[in-house]
Every structure is written in C-alpha cells, then in structure tokens.
mmCIF file of C-alpha atoms in Angstrom:
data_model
loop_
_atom_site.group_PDB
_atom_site.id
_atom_site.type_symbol
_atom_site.label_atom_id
_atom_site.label_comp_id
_atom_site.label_asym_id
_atom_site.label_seq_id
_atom_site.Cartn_x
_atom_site.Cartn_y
_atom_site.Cartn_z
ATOM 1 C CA UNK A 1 190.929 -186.186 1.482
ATOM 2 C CA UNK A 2 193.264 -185.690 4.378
ATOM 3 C CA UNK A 3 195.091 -182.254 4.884
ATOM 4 C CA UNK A 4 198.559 -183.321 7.156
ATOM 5 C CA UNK A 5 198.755 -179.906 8.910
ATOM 6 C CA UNK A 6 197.545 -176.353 9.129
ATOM 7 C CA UNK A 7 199.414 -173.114 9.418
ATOM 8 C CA UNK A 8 197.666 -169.871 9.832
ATOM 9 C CA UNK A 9 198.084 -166.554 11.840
ATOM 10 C CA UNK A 10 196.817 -166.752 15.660
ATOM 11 C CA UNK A 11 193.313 -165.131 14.787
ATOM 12 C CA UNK A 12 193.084 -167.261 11.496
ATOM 13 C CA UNK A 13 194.018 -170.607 13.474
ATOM 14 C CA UNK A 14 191.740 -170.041 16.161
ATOM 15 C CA UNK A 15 188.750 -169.124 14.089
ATOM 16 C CA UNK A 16 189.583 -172.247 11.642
ATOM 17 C CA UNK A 17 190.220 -174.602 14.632
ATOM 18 C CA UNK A 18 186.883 -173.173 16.934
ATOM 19 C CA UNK A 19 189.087 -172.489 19.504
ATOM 20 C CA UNK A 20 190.131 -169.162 21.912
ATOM 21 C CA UNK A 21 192.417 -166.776 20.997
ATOM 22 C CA UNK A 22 195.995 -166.601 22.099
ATOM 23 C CA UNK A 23 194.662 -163.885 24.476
ATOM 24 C CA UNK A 24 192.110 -166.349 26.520
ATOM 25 C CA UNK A 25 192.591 -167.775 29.852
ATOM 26 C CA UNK A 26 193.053 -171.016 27.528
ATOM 27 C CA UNK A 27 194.365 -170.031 24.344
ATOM 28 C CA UNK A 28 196.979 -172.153 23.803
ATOM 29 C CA UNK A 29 196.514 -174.645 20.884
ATOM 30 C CA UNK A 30 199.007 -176.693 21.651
ATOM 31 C CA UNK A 31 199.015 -177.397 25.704
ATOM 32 C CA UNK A 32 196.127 -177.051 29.208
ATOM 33 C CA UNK A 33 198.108 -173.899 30.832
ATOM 34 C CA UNK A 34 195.470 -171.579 32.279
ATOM 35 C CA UNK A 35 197.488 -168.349 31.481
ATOM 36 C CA UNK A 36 197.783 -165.750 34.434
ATOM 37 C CA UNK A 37 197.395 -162.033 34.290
ATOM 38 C CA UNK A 38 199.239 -159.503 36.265
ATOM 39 C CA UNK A 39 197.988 -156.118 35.656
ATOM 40 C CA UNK A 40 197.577 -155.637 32.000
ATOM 41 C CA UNK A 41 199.830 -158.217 30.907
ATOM 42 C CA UNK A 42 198.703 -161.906 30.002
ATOM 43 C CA UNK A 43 201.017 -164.662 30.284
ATOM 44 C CA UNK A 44 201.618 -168.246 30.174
ATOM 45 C CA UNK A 45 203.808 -168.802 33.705
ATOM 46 C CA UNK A 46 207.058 -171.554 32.616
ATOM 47 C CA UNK A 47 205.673 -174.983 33.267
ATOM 48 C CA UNK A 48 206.239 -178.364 32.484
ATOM 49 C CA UNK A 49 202.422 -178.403 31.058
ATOM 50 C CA UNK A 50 200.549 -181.229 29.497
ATOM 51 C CA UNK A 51 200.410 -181.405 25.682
ATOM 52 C CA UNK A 52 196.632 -181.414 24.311
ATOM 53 C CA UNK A 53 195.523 -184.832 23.508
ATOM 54 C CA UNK A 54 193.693 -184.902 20.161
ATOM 55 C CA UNK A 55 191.403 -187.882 21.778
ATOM 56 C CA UNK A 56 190.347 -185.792 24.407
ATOM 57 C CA UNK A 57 189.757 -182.610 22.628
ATOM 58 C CA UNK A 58 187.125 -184.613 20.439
ATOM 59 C CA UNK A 59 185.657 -185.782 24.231
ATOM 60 C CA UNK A 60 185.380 -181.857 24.934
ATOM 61 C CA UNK A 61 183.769 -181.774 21.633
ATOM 62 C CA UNK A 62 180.996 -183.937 22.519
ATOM 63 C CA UNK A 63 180.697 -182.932 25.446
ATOM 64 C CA UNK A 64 180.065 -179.414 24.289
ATOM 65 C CA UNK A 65 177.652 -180.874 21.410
ATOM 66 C CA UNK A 66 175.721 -182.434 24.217
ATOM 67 C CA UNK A 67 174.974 -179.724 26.513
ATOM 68 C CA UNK A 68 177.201 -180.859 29.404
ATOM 69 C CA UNK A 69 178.728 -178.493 32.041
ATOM 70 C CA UNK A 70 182.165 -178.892 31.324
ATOM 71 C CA UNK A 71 185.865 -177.340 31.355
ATOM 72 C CA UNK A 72 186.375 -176.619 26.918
ATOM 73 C CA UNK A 73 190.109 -175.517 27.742
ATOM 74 C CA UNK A 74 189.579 -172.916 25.008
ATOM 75 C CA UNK A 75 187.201 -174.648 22.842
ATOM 76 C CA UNK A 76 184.221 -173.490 21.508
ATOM 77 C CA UNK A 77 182.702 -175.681 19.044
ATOM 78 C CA UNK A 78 182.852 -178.503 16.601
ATOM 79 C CA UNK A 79 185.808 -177.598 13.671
ATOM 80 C CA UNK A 80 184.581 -177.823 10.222
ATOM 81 C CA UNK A 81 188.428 -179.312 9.853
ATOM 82 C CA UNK A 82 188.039 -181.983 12.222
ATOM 83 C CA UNK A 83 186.906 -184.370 9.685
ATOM 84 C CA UNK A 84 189.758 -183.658 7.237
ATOM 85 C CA UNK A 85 193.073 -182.889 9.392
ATOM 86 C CA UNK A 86 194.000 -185.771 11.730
ATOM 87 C CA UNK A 87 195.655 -185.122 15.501
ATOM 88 C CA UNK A 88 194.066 -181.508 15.650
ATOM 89 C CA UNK A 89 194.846 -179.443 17.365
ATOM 90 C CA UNK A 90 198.397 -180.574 17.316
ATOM 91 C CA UNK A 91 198.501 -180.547 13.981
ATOM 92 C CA UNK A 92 198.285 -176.954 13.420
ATOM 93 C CA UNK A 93 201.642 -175.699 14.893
ATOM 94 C CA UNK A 94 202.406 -172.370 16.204
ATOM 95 C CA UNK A 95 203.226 -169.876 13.050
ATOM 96 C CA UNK A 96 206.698 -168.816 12.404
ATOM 97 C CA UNK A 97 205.841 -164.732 12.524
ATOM 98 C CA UNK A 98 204.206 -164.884 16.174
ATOM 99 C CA UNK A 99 206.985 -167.492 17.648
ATOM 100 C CA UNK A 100 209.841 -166.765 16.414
ATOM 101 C CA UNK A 101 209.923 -163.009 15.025
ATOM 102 C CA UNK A 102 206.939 -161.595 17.704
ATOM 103 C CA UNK A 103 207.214 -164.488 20.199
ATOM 104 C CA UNK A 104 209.661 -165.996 22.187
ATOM 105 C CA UNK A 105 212.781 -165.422 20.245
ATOM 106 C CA UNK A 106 212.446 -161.776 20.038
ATOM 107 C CA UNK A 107 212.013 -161.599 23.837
ATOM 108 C CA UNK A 108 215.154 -163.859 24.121
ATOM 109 C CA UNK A 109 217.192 -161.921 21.621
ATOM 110 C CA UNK A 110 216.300 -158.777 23.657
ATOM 111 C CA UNK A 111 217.367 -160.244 26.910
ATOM 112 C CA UNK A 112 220.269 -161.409 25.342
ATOM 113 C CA UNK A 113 220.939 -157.625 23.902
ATOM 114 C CA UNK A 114 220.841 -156.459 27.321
ATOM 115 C CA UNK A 115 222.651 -158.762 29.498
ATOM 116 C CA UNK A 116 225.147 -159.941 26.750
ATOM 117 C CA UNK A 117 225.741 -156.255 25.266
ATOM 118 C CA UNK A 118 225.253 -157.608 21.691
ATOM 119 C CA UNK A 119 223.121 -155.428 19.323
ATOM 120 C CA UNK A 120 220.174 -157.219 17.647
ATOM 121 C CA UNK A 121 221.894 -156.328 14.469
ATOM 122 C CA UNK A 122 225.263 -158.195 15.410
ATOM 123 C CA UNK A 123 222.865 -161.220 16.244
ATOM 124 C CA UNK A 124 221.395 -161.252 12.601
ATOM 125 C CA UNK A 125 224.506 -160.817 11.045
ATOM 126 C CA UNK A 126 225.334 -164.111 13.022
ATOM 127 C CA UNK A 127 222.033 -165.498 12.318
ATOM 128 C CA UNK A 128 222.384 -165.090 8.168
ATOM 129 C CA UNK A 129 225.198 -166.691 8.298
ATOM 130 C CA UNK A 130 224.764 -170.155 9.610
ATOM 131 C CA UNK A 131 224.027 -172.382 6.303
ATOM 132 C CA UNK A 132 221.645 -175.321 6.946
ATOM 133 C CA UNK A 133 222.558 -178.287 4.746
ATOM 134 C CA UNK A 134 220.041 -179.011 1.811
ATOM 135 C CA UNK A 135 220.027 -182.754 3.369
ATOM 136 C CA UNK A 136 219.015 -181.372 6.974
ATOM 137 C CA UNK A 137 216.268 -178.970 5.632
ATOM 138 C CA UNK A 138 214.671 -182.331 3.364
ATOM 139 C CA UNK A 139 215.079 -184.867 6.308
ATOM 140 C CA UNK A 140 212.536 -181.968 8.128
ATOM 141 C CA UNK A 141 210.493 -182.356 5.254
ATOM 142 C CA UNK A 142 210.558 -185.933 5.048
ATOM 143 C CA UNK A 143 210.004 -186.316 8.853
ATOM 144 C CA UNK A 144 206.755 -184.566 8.862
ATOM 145 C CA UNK A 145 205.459 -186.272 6.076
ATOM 146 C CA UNK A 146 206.210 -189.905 7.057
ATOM 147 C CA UNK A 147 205.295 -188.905 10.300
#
C-alpha cells in the first residue's frame, strides 16, 4: 500500500512525520532555512532556500539511526510513514488553515488593508466571487495524481 500524500495540522504533521515543529530553528517541512528570532518573534527571513530532498532526508535518517554527530535539519527520528508515503517530506504539503487563513495570506491581506485602504471584508466579497472552472479544479486533481 502506498498513501500519495499527507495533510495534517502543523503539530499533527510534525508528530506523524518525526520532525520539529513549525516553531524550531528547523521546522520547516518543506525547505533547510534555519529560522531567525528577533525578540519574541520567530521567523523564516525571505530566501531563495533549498527545497528538502527526500533522498537526503532518508541519509539524515540513517545517520541519526547510527549514532552519528550530525546536522537533522529538524528531524528527529525514523517515520513510521516512511515506508508507505513516497517523496516525504515533500509529500505532506503545508495545510490550507495555517497558510492561507493563519499564514501568509492573512499577513498579506492585512498589509494590503493598510496600504491599499481596502477592508478585509471588501477583499472577501472579491474573493467569493471569482468562480474556478470545474475543468481547472479536476486538471489539479488529475495533476497530483498522475504526478
């Protein structure tokens, strides 16, 4: 059995992938950034960063398995998942409440509010009502499962 991708809450996809938190120095799933902190506030500064490679995150694995003194980038342990999801951690994308309602997009909306003078409420108004075509929304579909 092969699962194609997983999608869980930060905490949830951490635990499940045996990886750091969003919080960690290395707790994104998807690239290497070392994320700064200034004050009380943890970031991820705006680089062109290099996309984890799902070879090398099974080298950190063994690695980690076999005592050695290395840098994990976040990760802790052997997944139980490895085995049944191919490409991890790749595979298990950011979720859609923390990037686009919590994450990024909110922060963009709010800069947008301020510099543009546009309330958040005239952007949803906007933003219900662009219609995606039925054909656009199965290509997606189609894309990520043909790969």
């Amino acid at each position: 059995m092969e699962i194609i991708f997983l999608v869980a809450d930060l905490p949830a996809k951490a635990s499940l992938l045996a990886m750091a938190q969003y919080n960690a120095f290395y707790g994104c799933t998807l690239c290497y950034t070392l994320a700064r902190r200034s004050g009380r506030i943890h970031y991820y500064p705006n680089v062109d960063s290099e996309m984890r490679d799902p070879g090398y995150h099974l080298k950190i694995v063994s690695s980690i398995e076999n005592g050695e003194d290395v840098n994990t980038f976040g990760v802790k342990s052997r997944s139980n998942l490895l085995d049944l999801i191919a490409n991890l951690p790749l595979t298990a994308p950011i979720d859609y409440m923390h990037q686009v309602l919590l994450g990024v997009t909110r922060v963009l909306l709010q800069i947008s509010q301020t510099r543009l003078g546009r309330s958040l409420t005239g952007v949803n108004k906007i933003a219900i009502s662009v219609k995606v075509s039925d054909h656009v929304f199965l290509f997606e579909i189609l894309s990520v499962l043909v790969g």
